[in-house]
Each structure stands twice: as C-alpha cells, then as structure tokens.
Short mmCIF file of C-alpha atoms in Angstrom, two decimals:
data_model
loop_
_atom_site.label_atom_id
_atom_site.label_comp_id
_atom_site.label_asym_id
_atom_site.label_seq_id
_atom_site.Cartn_x
_atom_site.Cartn_y
_atom_site.Cartn_z
CA MET A 1 -11.03 -5.98 4.58
CA ALA A 2 -10.44 -8.63 6.91
CA GLN A 3 -12.66 -11.95 7.09
CA ALA A 4 -14.27 -13.20 9.94
CA ILE A 5 -13.03 -14.80 11.98
CA PRO A 6 -14.57 -18.09 14.05
CA GLU A 7 -14.67 -18.38 17.38
CA PRO A 8 -12.92 -21.57 17.92
CA ALA A 9 -9.67 -19.98 15.95
CA ARG A 10 -10.14 -17.57 18.11
CA LEU A 11 -6.82 -16.53 20.06
CA GLN A 12 -8.41 -15.90 24.05
CA ARG A 13 -7.83 -13.04 26.09
CA ARG A 14 -5.39 -13.68 28.51
CA LEU A 15 -2.74 -10.47 28.89
CA GLY A 16 -3.36 -7.43 31.06
CA VAL A 17 -0.71 -4.95 31.73
CA VAL A 18 2.41 -6.45 33.35
CA ASP A 19 2.42 -9.82 31.90
CA SER A 20 2.09 -6.95 27.93
CA THR A 21 4.39 -4.90 29.71
CA ALA A 22 6.90 -8.07 30.61
CA ILE A 23 7.13 -9.79 27.09
CA GLY A 24 7.32 -6.42 26.10
CA LEU A 25 10.93 -5.75 28.25
CA GLY A 26 11.68 -9.11 27.34
CA SER A 27 11.58 -8.49 24.04
CA MET A 28 13.85 -5.32 24.11
CA LEU A 29 16.26 -6.60 26.94
CA GLY A 30 17.89 -9.58 24.65
CA ALA A 31 21.45 -10.00 23.56
CA GLY A 32 21.16 -6.62 22.51
CA VAL A 33 21.68 -5.18 25.49
CA PHE A 34 24.79 -6.58 26.38
CA VAL A 35 26.93 -6.18 23.43
CA VAL A 36 25.12 -2.83 20.64
CA PHE A 37 27.66 -0.48 23.44
CA SER A 38 30.64 -1.57 21.78
CA PRO A 39 29.54 -0.61 17.60
CA ALA A 40 27.71 1.79 18.60
CA ALA A 41 30.04 3.34 20.69
CA ALA A 42 32.90 2.49 18.02
CA LEU A 43 31.01 4.23 14.97
CA ALA A 44 29.28 7.14 17.54
CA GLY A 45 32.30 7.90 19.85
CA PRO A 46 31.33 11.38 22.55
CA TRP A 47 27.60 11.53 21.08
CA LEU A 48 27.02 7.25 22.34
CA LEU A 49 24.34 9.81 24.27
CA VAL A 50 23.20 11.17 21.04
CA ALA A 51 22.67 8.10 19.61
CA VAL A 52 20.73 6.39 22.22
CA ALA A 53 18.92 9.63 22.70
CA VAL A 54 18.05 9.63 18.59
CA ALA A 55 17.28 5.74 18.64
CA GLY A 56 14.60 6.30 21.06
CA VAL A 57 12.78 9.27 19.06
CA VAL A 58 12.33 7.04 16.26
CA ALA A 59 11.25 3.83 18.31
CA TYR A 60 8.91 5.97 20.32
CA CYS A 61 6.94 7.45 16.92
CA ASN A 62 6.81 3.96 15.94
CA ALA A 63 5.72 3.05 19.47
CA VAL A 64 2.95 5.32 19.74
CA ALA A 65 2.27 4.58 16.02
CA SER A 66 1.72 0.95 17.09
CA ALA A 67 -0.19 1.82 20.27
CA GLN A 68 -2.70 3.92 18.52
CA LEU A 69 -3.36 0.68 15.69
CA ALA A 70 -3.28 -1.98 18.64
CA ALA A 71 -5.50 -0.54 20.45
CA ARG A 72 -7.56 -0.05 17.36
CA TYR A 73 -7.57 -3.34 15.90
CA PRO A 74 -6.47 -5.97 18.79
CA SER A 75 -5.95 -9.12 17.01
CA SER A 76 -2.62 -10.89 15.71
CA GLY A 77 -0.39 -9.82 13.40
CA GLY A 78 0.74 -5.97 13.78
CA THR A 79 1.46 -3.64 11.05
CA TYR A 80 0.60 -6.74 9.44
CA VAL A 81 -2.92 -6.62 10.11
CA TYR A 82 -2.80 -1.97 10.06
CA GLY A 83 -1.34 -2.03 6.70
CA ARG A 84 -4.09 -3.95 5.35
CA GLN A 85 -7.74 -2.00 7.28
CA ARG A 86 -5.21 1.07 6.92
CA LEU A 87 -3.41 1.48 3.45
CA GLY A 88 -4.38 -2.20 1.53
CA GLU A 89 -2.89 -5.45 0.91
CA TRP A 90 -0.17 -4.90 -0.47
CA PRO A 91 2.02 -2.97 2.12
CA GLY A 92 0.03 -4.73 4.57
CA PHE A 93 1.82 -8.18 2.74
CA LEU A 94 4.69 -5.95 2.65
CA ALA A 95 4.91 -5.13 5.68
CA GLY A 96 4.11 -9.30 7.35
CA TRP A 97 6.11 -10.53 4.67
CA GLY A 98 9.04 -8.53 6.13
CA PHE A 99 8.50 -9.18 9.78
CA VAL A 100 8.31 -13.02 8.92
CA THR A 101 11.30 -13.77 7.42
CA GLY A 102 13.31 -11.11 9.16
CA LYS A 103 12.59 -12.25 12.48
CA THR A 104 12.23 -15.83 11.75
CA ALA A 105 16.05 -15.07 11.28
CA SER A 106 16.33 -13.78 14.53
CA CYS A 107 14.92 -16.48 16.19
CA ALA A 108 17.37 -18.51 14.83
CA ALA A 109 21.18 -16.14 15.39
CA MET A 110 19.43 -15.38 18.97
CA ALA A 111 19.48 -19.45 19.25
CA LEU A 112 22.89 -19.57 18.44
CA THR A 113 23.74 -17.06 20.63
CA PHE A 114 22.73 -18.48 23.55
CA GLY A 115 24.82 -21.64 22.54
CA HIS A 116 27.89 -19.59 22.38
CA TYR A 117 27.01 -17.79 26.08
CA VAL A 118 26.77 -21.18 27.45
CA ALA A 119 28.97 -23.82 25.79
CA PRO A 120 30.60 -22.23 22.46
CA GLY A 121 32.03 -25.80 21.46
CA LEU A 122 28.48 -26.80 21.18
CA ALA A 123 26.59 -23.89 20.46
CA THR A 124 24.21 -25.63 17.91
CA PRO A 125 23.08 -28.22 19.69
CA LEU A 126 22.42 -26.34 22.74
CA ALA A 127 20.16 -24.41 19.94
CA VAL A 128 18.57 -26.20 18.92
CA ALA A 129 17.39 -27.49 22.18
CA ALA A 130 16.06 -23.76 23.22
CA VAL A 131 13.66 -23.42 20.10
CA VAL A 132 12.81 -26.89 21.07
CA VAL A 133 11.81 -25.72 25.14
CA LEU A 134 11.07 -22.66 24.10
CA THR A 135 8.46 -22.97 21.55
CA GLY A 136 7.17 -25.91 23.97
CA VAL A 137 6.71 -22.97 26.90
CA ASN A 138 4.40 -21.25 23.86
CA LEU A 139 2.65 -24.03 22.82
CA LEU A 140 1.15 -24.17 26.49
CA GLY A 141 -0.56 -21.50 26.16
CA ILE A 142 0.10 -16.83 26.45
CA THR A 143 -0.20 -17.30 30.26
CA ARG A 144 3.09 -20.15 30.17
CA THR A 145 5.00 -17.65 27.74
CA ALA A 146 4.08 -14.72 29.70
CA LEU A 147 5.15 -15.80 33.40
CA VAL A 148 8.84 -17.76 31.87
CA THR A 149 9.40 -14.22 30.42
CA LYS A 150 9.22 -12.80 33.65
CA ILE A 151 11.43 -14.79 35.53
CA LEU A 152 14.11 -14.17 32.71
CA LEU A 153 13.40 -10.88 32.85
CA ALA A 154 13.94 -10.67 36.46
CA VAL A 155 16.71 -12.34 36.34
CA VAL A 156 17.81 -9.87 33.23
CA LEU A 157 16.85 -6.83 35.50
CA ALA A 158 19.22 -7.89 38.19
CA THR A 159 21.90 -8.65 36.31
CA LEU A 160 22.11 -5.01 34.38
CA ALA A 161 21.38 -3.23 38.02
CA LEU A 162 24.58 -5.80 39.30
CA VAL A 163 26.53 -3.62 36.02
CA ALA A 164 25.82 -1.00 37.18
CA VAL A 165 26.39 -1.08 40.82
CA ALA A 166 29.22 -2.49 39.69
CA ALA A 167 30.45 0.83 36.67
CA ALA A 168 29.32 2.80 38.99
CA ALA A 169 32.08 2.27 42.22
CA GLY A 170 34.42 0.41 39.65
CA PRO A 171 37.67 3.38 39.00
CA HIS A 172 36.68 5.82 36.48
CA ALA A 173 39.16 4.91 33.61
CA GLY A 174 36.74 6.27 30.81
CA GLY A 175 36.44 9.65 28.47
CA PHE A 176 34.36 10.59 25.38
CA THR A 177 37.07 10.61 23.00
CA VAL A 178 36.91 7.92 19.83
CA ILE A 179 38.94 5.14 18.10
CA ASP A 180 38.21 6.18 14.51
CA ALA A 181 38.31 3.37 11.48
CA GLY A 182 42.66 3.20 11.77
CA GLY A 183 42.76 3.04 15.42
CA GLY A 184 44.15 6.43 16.11
CA LEU A 185 41.51 9.02 18.42
CA GLY A 186 39.34 11.27 16.53
CA ASP A 187 36.54 14.54 17.17
CA ASP A 188 35.18 12.96 13.20
CA SER A 189 32.29 11.14 15.55
CA ALA A 190 29.61 12.66 15.08
CA TRP A 191 29.08 11.69 11.61
CA GLY A 192 28.59 7.87 13.18
CA VAL A 193 25.51 8.78 15.11
CA LEU A 194 22.96 7.96 12.67
CA PRO A 195 24.47 4.45 12.02
CA ALA A 196 25.27 4.16 15.50
CA ALA A 197 21.52 5.01 16.54
CA GLY A 198 20.45 2.26 13.50
CA LEU A 199 21.66 -0.57 16.41
CA ILE A 200 20.40 0.65 19.18
CA PHE A 201 17.15 0.86 17.47
CA PHE A 202 17.16 -2.80 16.27
CA ALA A 203 18.55 -3.95 19.58
CA PHE A 204 15.29 -2.25 21.87
CA ALA A 205 13.17 -2.14 19.09
CA GLY A 206 10.90 -5.51 20.30
CA TYR A 207 7.94 -3.36 21.27
CA ALA A 208 6.70 -4.77 18.59
CA ARG A 209 5.32 -7.97 19.89
CA ILE A 210 2.95 -6.56 22.36
CA ALA A 211 0.93 -5.13 19.41
CA THR A 212 1.21 -9.38 18.00
CA LEU A 213 -0.35 -10.24 20.56
CA GLY A 214 -3.14 -7.81 20.30
CA GLU A 215 -5.95 -10.77 20.50
CA GLU A 216 -4.52 -11.58 23.82
CA VAL A 217 -4.20 -8.97 25.60
CA LYS A 218 -7.80 -7.67 28.02
CA ASP A 219 -9.23 -4.36 27.21
CA PRO A 220 -7.14 -3.92 24.07
CA ALA A 221 -7.70 -0.02 24.30
CA THR A 222 -6.30 0.48 27.39
CA THR A 223 -3.60 -2.31 28.15
CA ILE A 224 -1.79 -2.91 24.14
CA PRO A 225 -0.40 1.94 24.67
CA ARG A 226 -0.25 1.18 28.10
CA ALA A 227 2.05 -1.49 28.29
CA ILE A 228 3.90 -0.24 24.73
CA LEU A 229 4.52 3.51 26.17
CA GLY A 230 5.79 0.96 29.47
CA ALA A 231 8.33 -1.45 28.10
CA LEU A 232 9.98 0.88 25.75
CA GLY A 233 9.83 4.68 28.28
CA GLY A 234 11.94 1.32 30.76
CA ALA A 235 14.34 0.16 27.74
CA PHE A 236 15.16 3.30 27.58
CA VAL A 237 16.58 4.48 30.38
CA ILE A 238 18.23 0.92 31.14
CA TYR A 239 19.73 2.15 27.45
CA LEU A 240 20.26 4.62 28.77
CA GLY A 241 21.61 5.02 32.13
CA LEU A 242 24.34 2.21 30.68
CA ALA A 243 25.20 3.38 27.75
CA ALA A 244 26.03 6.95 30.14
CA LEU A 245 28.38 4.57 33.05
CA LEU A 246 30.31 2.36 30.36
CA GLN A 247 31.46 5.18 29.13
CA TRP A 248 32.15 7.14 32.04
CA GLN A 249 33.43 3.99 33.02
CA LEU A 250 35.88 1.99 30.24
CA PRO A 251 38.46 3.92 28.75
CA ALA A 252 37.60 4.53 24.91
CA GLY A 253 39.20 1.58 23.32
CA GLN A 254 38.37 -0.60 25.52
CA LEU A 255 34.79 -0.48 24.35
CA ALA A 256 34.74 0.11 21.61
CA ARG A 257 36.72 -2.92 21.12
CA SER A 258 34.83 -5.82 23.52
CA THR A 259 32.78 -8.49 22.53
CA ALA A 260 30.93 -7.80 26.06
CA PRO A 261 31.67 -4.12 26.89
CA LEU A 262 28.95 -5.49 30.89
CA LEU A 263 30.99 -7.97 31.09
CA ASP A 264 33.87 -6.06 31.03
CA ALA A 265 32.86 -3.65 33.03
CA VAL A 266 32.05 -5.91 36.01
CA ALA A 267 35.73 -7.11 35.64
CA ALA A 268 37.88 -4.08 36.02
CA SER A 269 35.71 -3.12 39.33
CA PRO A 270 35.41 -4.20 42.54
CA LEU A 271 32.80 -6.46 42.10
CA HIS A 272 35.12 -8.39 39.27
CA GLY A 273 33.75 -11.73 41.32
CA PHE A 274 30.46 -11.35 40.19
CA ALA A 275 31.00 -11.80 36.25
CA ALA A 276 30.13 -15.37 36.16
CA VAL A 277 26.68 -13.27 37.00
CA VAL A 278 26.90 -11.68 33.80
CA GLN A 279 27.94 -14.43 31.90
CA PHE A 280 24.50 -15.96 33.32
CA GLY A 281 22.53 -13.54 32.87
CA SER A 282 23.18 -12.83 29.33
CA ALA A 283 22.14 -16.62 28.68
CA ALA A 284 18.55 -15.59 30.20
CA ALA A 285 18.08 -12.84 28.29
CA CYS A 286 19.31 -14.67 25.31
CA LEU A 287 16.52 -16.97 26.12
CA GLY A 288 13.76 -14.63 26.92
CA ALA A 289 14.46 -12.26 23.28
CA LEU A 290 13.76 -15.95 22.14
CA LEU A 291 10.10 -16.46 23.74
CA ALA A 292 9.46 -13.69 22.32
CA LEU A 293 10.18 -13.38 19.08
CA ILE A 294 8.77 -16.99 18.90
CA THR A 295 5.83 -15.50 19.57
CA GLY A 296 5.01 -12.94 17.58
CA VAL A 297 6.68 -14.12 14.70
CA GLY A 298 3.75 -17.01 14.86
CA ARG A 299 0.80 -15.06 15.63
CA THR A 300 2.19 -12.75 12.48
CA THR A 301 1.86 -16.28 10.42
CA LEU A 302 -0.76 -16.36 11.75
CA ALA A 303 -2.69 -13.37 10.57
CA MET A 304 -0.95 -14.14 7.07
CA ALA A 305 -2.57 -17.79 6.69
CA ARG A 306 -5.86 -15.96 7.81
CA GLU A 307 -6.10 -13.80 5.63
CA ARG A 308 -4.45 -16.56 2.96
CA ASP A 309 -0.90 -14.62 1.66
CA LEU A 310 0.39 -18.01 3.56
CA PRO A 311 -0.57 -21.28 3.53
CA PRO A 312 -3.93 -21.74 5.58
CA VAL A 313 -3.13 -24.27 7.55
CA LEU A 314 -0.84 -22.47 8.85
CA ALA A 315 -3.72 -20.55 10.78
CA ARG A 316 -5.08 -23.48 12.52
CA VAL A 317 -5.86 -22.81 16.54
CA GLY A 318 -6.36 -26.29 18.97
CA GLY A 319 -5.53 -27.42 21.77
CA GLY A 320 -6.47 -26.61 25.06
CA HIS A 321 -4.35 -23.53 25.33
CA ALA A 322 -5.76 -21.87 22.61
CA VAL A 323 -2.41 -21.71 20.74
CA PRO A 324 -1.41 -21.49 16.81
CA PHE A 325 0.45 -24.34 17.26
CA VAL A 326 0.87 -25.56 13.71
CA ALA A 327 2.53 -21.16 12.91
CA GLU A 328 4.19 -21.59 16.09
CA LEU A 329 6.10 -25.05 14.85
CA THR A 330 6.68 -24.20 11.33
CA VAL A 331 8.50 -20.83 12.85
CA ALA A 332 10.33 -23.42 15.35
CA ALA A 333 11.67 -26.42 11.92
CA VAL A 334 11.77 -23.22 9.88
CA ALA A 335 14.27 -21.70 12.83
CA ILE A 336 16.22 -25.27 13.81
CA GLY A 337 16.95 -25.86 9.97
CA LEU A 338 18.52 -22.03 9.80
CA LEU A 339 20.95 -23.23 12.28
CA LEU A 340 21.98 -26.76 11.35
CA THR A 341 22.30 -25.64 6.92
CA SER A 342 23.30 -21.66 7.62
CA ASN A 343 25.88 -19.40 9.26
CA VAL A 344 23.46 -17.79 10.62
CA LEU A 345 24.55 -14.69 12.72
CA THR A 346 25.94 -13.42 9.47
CA VAL A 347 23.27 -14.21 7.57
CA VAL A 348 20.06 -12.16 9.92
CA GLY A 349 21.81 -8.23 9.42
CA PHE A 350 18.68 -8.52 6.22
CA SER A 351 16.01 -8.41 8.83
CA SER A 352 17.52 -5.20 10.09
CA PHE A 353 15.82 -3.67 6.78
CA GLY A 354 13.21 -5.40 7.19
CA VAL A 355 12.02 -4.03 10.66
CA LEU A 356 12.66 -0.64 9.32
CA VAL A 357 9.82 -1.86 6.59
CA TYR A 358 7.09 -2.75 8.79
CA TYR A 359 7.86 0.04 11.16
CA ALA A 360 7.69 2.54 7.81
CA VAL A 361 4.38 0.73 7.04
CA THR A 362 2.81 1.07 11.08
CA ASN A 363 3.97 4.84 10.99
CA ALA A 364 1.62 4.96 7.30
CA ALA A 365 -0.82 3.54 8.92
CA ALA A 366 -0.95 5.87 12.01
CA PHE A 367 -1.44 8.15 9.97
CA THR A 368 -4.97 8.02 8.06
CA LEU A 369 -6.61 7.59 11.75
CA PRO A 370 -9.40 10.41 12.02
CA GLU A 371 -8.69 9.99 16.03
CA ARG A 372 -5.95 10.83 18.10
CA ALA A 373 -4.64 11.01 20.73
CA TRP A 374 -2.97 14.31 22.43
CA HIS A 375 0.20 12.76 22.67
CA ALA A 376 -0.03 11.16 19.16
CA PRO A 377 -0.12 13.93 17.27
CA ARG A 378 0.38 13.32 12.92
CA TRP A 379 2.99 15.05 12.13
CA LEU A 380 4.78 11.90 15.31
CA ASN A 381 3.91 9.85 11.96
CA VAL A 382 5.88 11.36 9.43
CA LEU A 383 8.65 11.47 11.73
CA GLY A 384 8.47 7.91 12.66
CA PHE A 385 8.16 7.55 8.62
CA ALA A 386 11.44 9.44 7.66
CA GLY A 387 12.96 8.85 10.40
CA CYS A 388 12.94 4.64 9.17
CA LEU A 389 14.05 5.32 6.50
CA VAL A 390 17.18 7.59 7.19
CA LEU A 391 18.12 4.50 9.56
CA ALA A 392 17.35 2.32 6.80
CA ALA A 393 19.92 4.28 3.89
CA THR A 394 22.71 3.61 7.03
CA LEU A 395 22.54 0.13 6.70
CA PRO A 396 24.53 -2.27 5.04
CA THR A 397 24.04 -2.32 0.84
CA ALA A 398 24.07 -6.48 1.30
CA SER A 399 21.77 -6.46 4.30
CA VAL A 400 19.68 -4.26 1.92
CA SER A 401 20.31 -6.05 -0.66
CA VAL A 402 19.39 -10.22 0.71
CA MET A 403 15.84 -8.24 2.39
CA ALA A 404 15.36 -6.97 -0.89
CA ALA A 405 15.65 -9.66 -2.47
CA LEU A 406 13.62 -11.37 -0.54
CA LEU A 407 10.57 -8.48 -0.27
CA ALA A 408 10.81 -9.05 -4.55
CA ALA A 409 10.63 -12.82 -4.06
CA GLY A 410 7.45 -12.95 -2.10
CA VAL A 411 5.69 -10.50 -4.59
CA VAL A 412 6.44 -12.60 -6.89
CA VAL A 413 4.54 -15.72 -5.56
CA ARG A 414 2.05 -13.91 -4.41
CA LEU A 415 0.92 -12.05 -7.82
CA LEU A 416 1.27 -15.91 -9.14
CA VAL A 417 -0.92 -17.17 -6.64
CA LEU A 418 -3.85 -14.39 -6.60
CA ARG A 419 -3.87 -14.86 -10.89
CA ARG A 420 -3.78 -18.58 -9.98
CA ARG A 421 -6.83 -17.90 -8.06
CA ARG A 422 -8.77 -15.29 -10.64
CA ARG A 423 -8.18 -18.30 -12.74
CA ALA A 424 -10.21 -20.75 -10.91
CA ALA A 425 -12.13 -18.32 -10.07
CA GLY A 426 -13.68 -17.95 -13.58
CA ALA A 427 -12.75 -21.05 -14.17
#
C-alpha cells in the first residue's frame, strides 16, 4: 500500500484543464512531428494514413486507461503508482523504472536535437544550456512550467499552420507510391504499417505527462480525463492532417528520404521565404517537449522515492513553489552527464521499449478497475495491452536488448535492497 504523504511533502493542485492539456499537447508536438513522417512514409508508403490511424487507436486505448487510473489515483508518478495499487509492487516498479531510465535518455536526446536545429557546431553546449534553463523554469513552480509550455506550444502550432497552408498552396507533386528498401518503387509497403505506426505512436505519446502530474491538478477526476483525451484528440488531428498534406505535395521518394519533411514542404511552396520560421518552430517544439519530459520524469522519480524504490532523498519537496527539487536536479544532472559522455541520439532508441512496458502495465492496471465509463469498456484495455506487445515486437532487437538489460539490472538491485531491509528488520 502507498504510504501517507505528509502535507509539507505534497505538491500543490494548481493546474486546470487548459494548463494540463497544454502540457500534454506540448509533449506530443515535440521534435517528432517535424521529422517522423519521413521514416514512417519510407516504411508505410501509400499506407501512411493507415499507420497514423493504427497509432491513434493504440494511443487512444492507452490514453483512456491513463485517464481512468489518474482520476482514481490523482498523485504524482503515473503508471508507477497505478501498477503498485492495482497489480502489486513489481509491475509498478517495472513501469516506473522503464519510464525514468528511458525518458531521462530522451531528455538528453531532445536537448541535443534542439542544439542541432539552432547551431550544429555548438549543439552540445546549447543542449546543456537548454537542460539547465528549463530545469530552472521547473524549479519556479508548475504554473511557470505551464506558462512557458503554452508560449512554446503557441509558436509550434503557428508553425504547423504555416506548413499546412504551404503544403496546400504548393504544386501537387506527391503521390501514393513508396520507395522500397532497394530504392525502387514498390507496392508491398502494407507490411511496413506496424513499424511506421510504432514510430508515430512514440512521436505523440506524451499524454502520460498529464497523468504523472496528477497531484498538481485541480479537480483531478474531471480535469485529467478531459485534458488527456483533449490533448490526444488535438495531436491526432494534427498528425493525420499533416501526413495527408505532405503525401499529397511531396514526391514519394523525397518524402521517404527527407530529414526535414515539413521544411521541404514550405521550401517547395510559394511560401518558401518562410523556411526559417519552420526551423524556429522546430527549436521551440524541442524545448516544449524537453520541458514536459523533465517535469514528468521528475514526478515519477519523486513517486518512486516516496516508496523507497529510489533513494528517499529524491522525494524531498521544498521551496516557495512546492516542487520536487532534488528529483528535478538529479534528472537534469543525469541528462547532462549523458550529453557529455555518450552519443545519446543513437542510444535513446531503447526508450521506446520502456514506454511500451509502461503502457502495457497501464492497460493491465486499468483492466482491474470495477467502475467503467461508457467510453472505457474493459475490452479496450485488452486491445491496448495487445497493441503495446505488437508494437514492441516491431522494434529493433538492439533497442529491446538494451532496455531489457536495464530493466533486469533494476530488478536485481531492488531484490538486493529488499533482502538487506528484511535482514535489518529481523536483526
């Protein structure tokens, strides 16, 4: 059972529906929306819109499960808390450990992506600066985090609107063919729908950030479901619309090979003079997603520390803004360490497997809930659980192996710690 949280250690409920939705949507419209359509199109070809739809179905199942659980257990930690409450300590631990390790690497990768957008020659120093500055924003309180997120989100939405107008106004050169692995035109891309859906799913699966902030949301039983489903609905419409416009405007080969498809769409249109705006919007998207990532990982770290699955010092809440400052600073320090010591853009792939483990536990936990809203039948949890497993099966073996090793290491360390505690209690 969860321990009672003393009042001074609690976070404060300050977020309404608009703020919560903005944080979720800001997470989903990160750098992924500016780059994911090319590799997804290379895999799915004429079935790109189907891949978006498949990703949306799996995401909806997970979002409904998250909303149900977050409304019932409105505390920081997301599925780590839900897994412990509904399934037991070990499923909760696996979800939390997979989220913290995978998403901390994602923080470093997102920061480095921002650096490459702004000044490739100074990418690492800029990435470190971004982590430091945004951690500082988080330490000023959750309302400051929400305000900065809304500003960055407004920039990103304006940029995406520009891309949509440019793609619609530009000459129609696209089509619904696909370039296969050998470089020729192929018609067997239906087999690539699931891998493409996996890529798109990870690009807009940020609604979990809302659930991890459950302890800071006003009227959580109403606010959290509205924010999660609202953010997901908005992201799905944006991704589906952009996929259709890009596939209509850009030649299949160019879309499949592009490293910046949204920038290419503007450059090929009568609005080509606004290409720099897309670069600026990409940088803002990276910062918005990074801000939400640091916030979400910090709250899950806080929850795990409260249950002593991580060092208890990480559960300290303090300052005039009631923030988990030790957890936030630790996440920032680890992200900066990754930036300075490793090629995070290549190792971050393992976080995808961690996210799927996280959501598989979410669906399993939601399945045990006795109360069911009309839009959340139990079979939806089964579909979400199966969807997570299917998408996990499409991931590269190397990514699965790395995260499996990290999960195993976490299990071994926890077993050793629990054994030592039992011995100390019996002494």
